Amino acid sequence: MIALSVLVPDKFLSADNFLNVFRRSSVNAIIAVGMTAIIISGGIDLSVGSMLAVAGMAGAWTMQKLGGDTLTPGAMWIGHARRVAVGTLAGFMNGALINGLKLPPFIQPSDTMSAFRGIAYVMNDGQPYNVPAYKFLGQGLCSACPFPWRSPA
């Protein structure tokens, strides 16, 4: 950070760069909030990244199947609802396996991590779903938003 601050301060120490860093790390920050609660309670869950992947793929698949090339607000809402439902179900399944079967909270999520990652991988033959109409939100940019980080028109 010091080297980049000295070598290219006009680009590195800019508001655009800081917003870009915050935007790109926001998903990890959201996951970290939940992981903090899990670690404080004495557990650890290594499968959260894979849960995020399978939930995201389920939501994108839904948006693509319902909205097609022109994504409708209804397809977007239903896709988000499916994404949340899949993520909730995956987390509930991990919790039920750990608490119900008394499986070790380090070993069991490692197993479901592999399962979730495999499911996300085979959902679209190893390729991410492309929902072009959703791209502005997926990149954290919104040309219609009245915020300073608005994308250029």
PDB file of N, CA, C and O in Angstrom, residues 45-51 54 94 107-122:
ATOM      1  N   ASP A  45     -17.224 -22.867   9.680  1.00  0.00           N
ATOM      2  CA  ASP A  45     -17.913 -23.395   8.514  1.00  0.00           C
ATOM      3  C   ASP A  45     -17.096 -23.059   7.283  1.00  0.00           C
ATOM      4  O   ASP A  45     -17.001 -21.896   6.894  1.00  0.00           O
ATOM      5  N   LEU A  46     -16.499 -24.061   6.696  1.00  0.00           N
ATOM      6  CA  LEU A  46     -15.663 -23.861   5.522  1.00  0.00           C
ATOM      7  C   LEU A  46     -16.458 -23.875   4.220  1.00  0.00           C
ATOM      8  O   LEU A  46     -15.909 -23.630   3.166  1.00  0.00           O
ATOM      9  N   SER A  47     -17.743 -24.158   4.300  1.00  0.00           N
ATOM     10  CA  SER A  47     -18.539 -24.329   3.088  1.00  0.00           C
ATOM     11  C   SER A  47     -19.273 -23.068   2.648  1.00  0.00           C
ATOM     12  O   SER A  47     -20.034 -23.124   1.691  1.00  0.00           O
ATOM     13  N   VAL A  48     -19.061 -21.928   3.304  1.00  0.00           N
ATOM     14  CA  VAL A  48     -19.850 -20.748   2.971  1.00  0.00           C
ATOM     15  C   VAL A  48     -19.608 -20.256   1.545  1.00  0.00           C
ATOM     16  O   VAL A  48     -20.530 -19.800   0.882  1.00  0.00           O
ATOM     17  N   GLY A  49     -18.381 -20.362   1.053  1.00  0.00           N
ATOM     18  CA  GLY A  49     -18.115 -19.951  -0.327  1.00  0.00           C
ATOM     19  C   GLY A  49     -18.838 -20.824  -1.330  1.00  0.00           C
ATOM     20  O   GLY A  49     -19.390 -20.335  -2.327  1.00  0.00           O
ATOM     21  N   SER A  50     -18.852 -22.112  -1.067  1.00  0.00           N
ATOM     22  CA  SER A  50     -19.557 -23.029  -1.963  1.00  0.00           C
ATOM     23  C   SER A  50     -21.068 -22.861  -1.851  1.00  0.00           C
ATOM     24  O   SER A  50     -21.784 -23.002  -2.838  1.00  0.00           O
ATOM     25  N   MET A  51     -21.551 -22.553  -0.643  1.00  0.00           N
ATOM     26  CA  MET A  51     -22.987 -22.257  -0.491  1.00  0.00           C
ATOM     27  C   MET A  51     -23.350 -21.011  -1.279  1.00  0.00           C
ATOM     28  O   MET A  51     -24.399 -20.962  -1.935  1.00  0.00           O
ATOM     29  N   VAL A  54     -23.523 -22.022  -5.048  1.00  0.00           N
ATOM     30  CA  VAL A  54     -24.703 -22.790  -5.455  1.00  0.00           C
ATOM     31  C   VAL A  54     -25.967 -21.935  -5.347  1.00  0.00           C
ATOM     32  O   VAL A  54     -26.854 -22.019  -6.208  1.00  0.00           O
ATOM     33  N   ASN A  94     -26.524 -27.780   6.941  1.00  0.00           N
ATOM     34  CA  ASN A  94     -25.263 -27.854   7.695  1.00  0.00           C
ATOM     35  C   ASN A  94     -25.533 -27.842   9.196  1.00  0.00           C
ATOM     36  O   ASN A  94     -24.970 -28.642   9.943  1.00  0.00           O
ATOM     37  N   ILE A 107     -15.318 -30.885  10.376  1.00  0.00           N
ATOM     38  CA  ILE A 107     -15.294 -31.923   9.351  1.00  0.00           C
ATOM     39  C   ILE A 107     -16.533 -31.874   8.466  1.00  0.00           C
ATOM     40  O   ILE A 107     -16.452 -31.927   7.237  1.00  0.00           O
ATOM     41  N   GLN A 108     -17.704 -31.758   9.060  1.00  0.00           N
ATOM     42  CA  GLN A 108     -18.950 -31.842   8.299  1.00  0.00           C
ATOM     43  C   GLN A 108     -19.055 -30.743   7.240  1.00  0.00           C
ATOM     44  O   GLN A 108     -19.375 -31.047   6.092  1.00  0.00           O
ATOM     45  N   PRO A 109     -18.780 -29.464   7.537  1.00  0.00           N
ATOM     46  CA  PRO A 109     -18.868 -28.459   6.469  1.00  0.00           C
ATOM     47  C   PRO A 109     -17.850 -28.681   5.352  1.00  0.00           C
ATOM     48  O   PRO A 109     -18.076 -28.274   4.228  1.00  0.00           O
ATOM     49  N   SER A 110     -16.747 -29.355   5.652  1.00  0.00           N
ATOM     50  CA  SER A 110     -15.786 -29.669   4.593  1.00  0.00           C
ATOM     51  C   SER A 110     -16.410 -30.623   3.581  1.00  0.00           C
ATOM     52  O   SER A 110     -16.161 -30.517   2.376  1.00  0.00           O
ATOM     53  N   ASP A 111     -17.226 -31.551   4.064  1.00  0.00           N
ATOM     54  CA  ASP A 111     -17.902 -32.484   3.166  1.00  0.00           C
ATOM     55  C   ASP A 111     -18.959 -31.773   2.328  1.00  0.00           C
ATOM     56  O   ASP A 111     -19.043 -31.990   1.118  1.00  0.00           O
ATOM     57  N   THR A 112     -19.777 -30.961   2.979  1.00  0.00           N
ATOM     58  CA  THR A 112     -20.817 -30.262   2.208  1.00  0.00           C
ATOM     59  C   THR A 112     -20.206 -29.214   1.290  1.00  0.00           C
ATOM     60  O   THR A 112     -20.793 -28.889   0.262  1.00  0.00           O
ATOM     61  N   MET A 113     -19.025 -28.704   1.630  1.00  0.00           N
ATOM     62  CA  MET A 113     -18.345 -27.770   0.736  1.00  0.00           C
ATOM     63  C   MET A 113     -18.100 -28.447  -0.613  1.00  0.00           C
ATOM     64  O   MET A 113     -18.378 -27.866  -1.662  1.00  0.00           O
ATOM     65  N   SER A 114     -17.623 -29.665  -0.587  1.00  0.00           N
ATOM     66  CA  SER A 114     -17.374 -30.399  -1.833  1.00  0.00           C
ATOM     67  C   SER A 114     -18.679 -30.668  -2.581  1.00  0.00           C
ATOM     68  O   SER A 114     -18.735 -30.536  -3.805  1.00  0.00           O
ATOM     69  N   ALA A 115     -19.718 -31.007  -1.847  1.00  0.00           N
ATOM     70  CA  ALA A 115     -21.013 -31.279  -2.480  1.00  0.00           C
ATOM     71  C   ALA A 115     -21.589 -30.017  -3.117  1.00  0.00           C
ATOM     72  O   ALA A 115     -22.023 -30.038  -4.276  1.00  0.00           O
ATOM     73  N   PHE A 116     -21.590 -28.904  -2.379  1.00  0.00           N
ATOM     74  CA  PHE A 116     -22.131 -27.652  -2.918  1.00  0.00           C
ATOM     75  C   PHE A 116     -21.321 -27.168  -4.117  1.00  0.00           C
ATOM     76  O   PHE A 116     -21.869 -26.699  -5.102  1.00  0.00           O
ATOM     77  N   ARG A 117     -20.008 -27.279  -4.028  1.00  0.00           N
ATOM     78  CA  ARG A 117     -19.160 -26.850  -5.135  1.00  0.00           C
ATOM     79  C   ARG A 117     -19.434 -27.703  -6.371  1.00  0.00           C
ATOM     80  O   ARG A 117     -19.503 -27.196  -7.485  1.00  0.00           O
ATOM     81  N   GLY A 118     -19.610 -29.010  -6.176  1.00  0.00           N
ATOM     82  CA  GLY A 118     -19.918 -29.894  -7.297  1.00  0.00           C
ATOM     83  C   GLY A 118     -21.264 -29.575  -7.919  1.00  0.00           C
ATOM     84  O   GLY A 118     -21.398 -29.557  -9.142  1.00  0.00           O
ATOM     85  N   ILE A 119     -22.261 -29.292  -7.084  1.00  0.00           N
ATOM     86  CA  ILE A 119     -23.592 -28.940  -7.600  1.00  0.00           C
ATOM     87  C   ILE A 119     -23.516 -27.652  -8.405  1.00  0.00           C
ATOM     88  O   ILE A 119     -24.066 -27.557  -9.504  1.00  0.00           O
ATOM     89  N   ALA A 120     -22.822 -26.642  -7.872  1.00  0.00           N
ATOM     90  CA  ALA A 120     -22.688 -25.374  -8.590  1.00  0.00           C
ATOM     91  C   ALA A 120     -21.942 -25.578  -9.905  1.00  0.00           C
ATOM     92  O   ALA A 120     -22.264 -24.952 -10.917  1.00  0.00           O
ATOM     93  N   TYR A 121     -20.975 -26.487  -9.898  1.00  0.00           N
ATOM     94  CA  TYR A 121     -20.178 -26.721 -11.092  1.00  0.00           C
ATOM     95  C   TYR A 121     -20.994 -27.391 -12.197  1.00  0.00           C
ATOM     96  O   TYR A 121     -20.888 -27.017 -13.362  1.00  0.00           O
ATOM     97  N   VAL A 122     -21.806 -28.374 -11.852  1.00  0.00           N
ATOM     98  CA  VAL A 122     -22.541 -29.107 -12.884  1.00  0.00           C
ATOM     99  C   VAL A 122     -23.840 -28.413 -13.305  1.00  0.00           C
ATOM    100  O   VAL A 122     -24.449 -28.833 -14.281  1.00  0.00           O
TER     101      VAL A 122
END
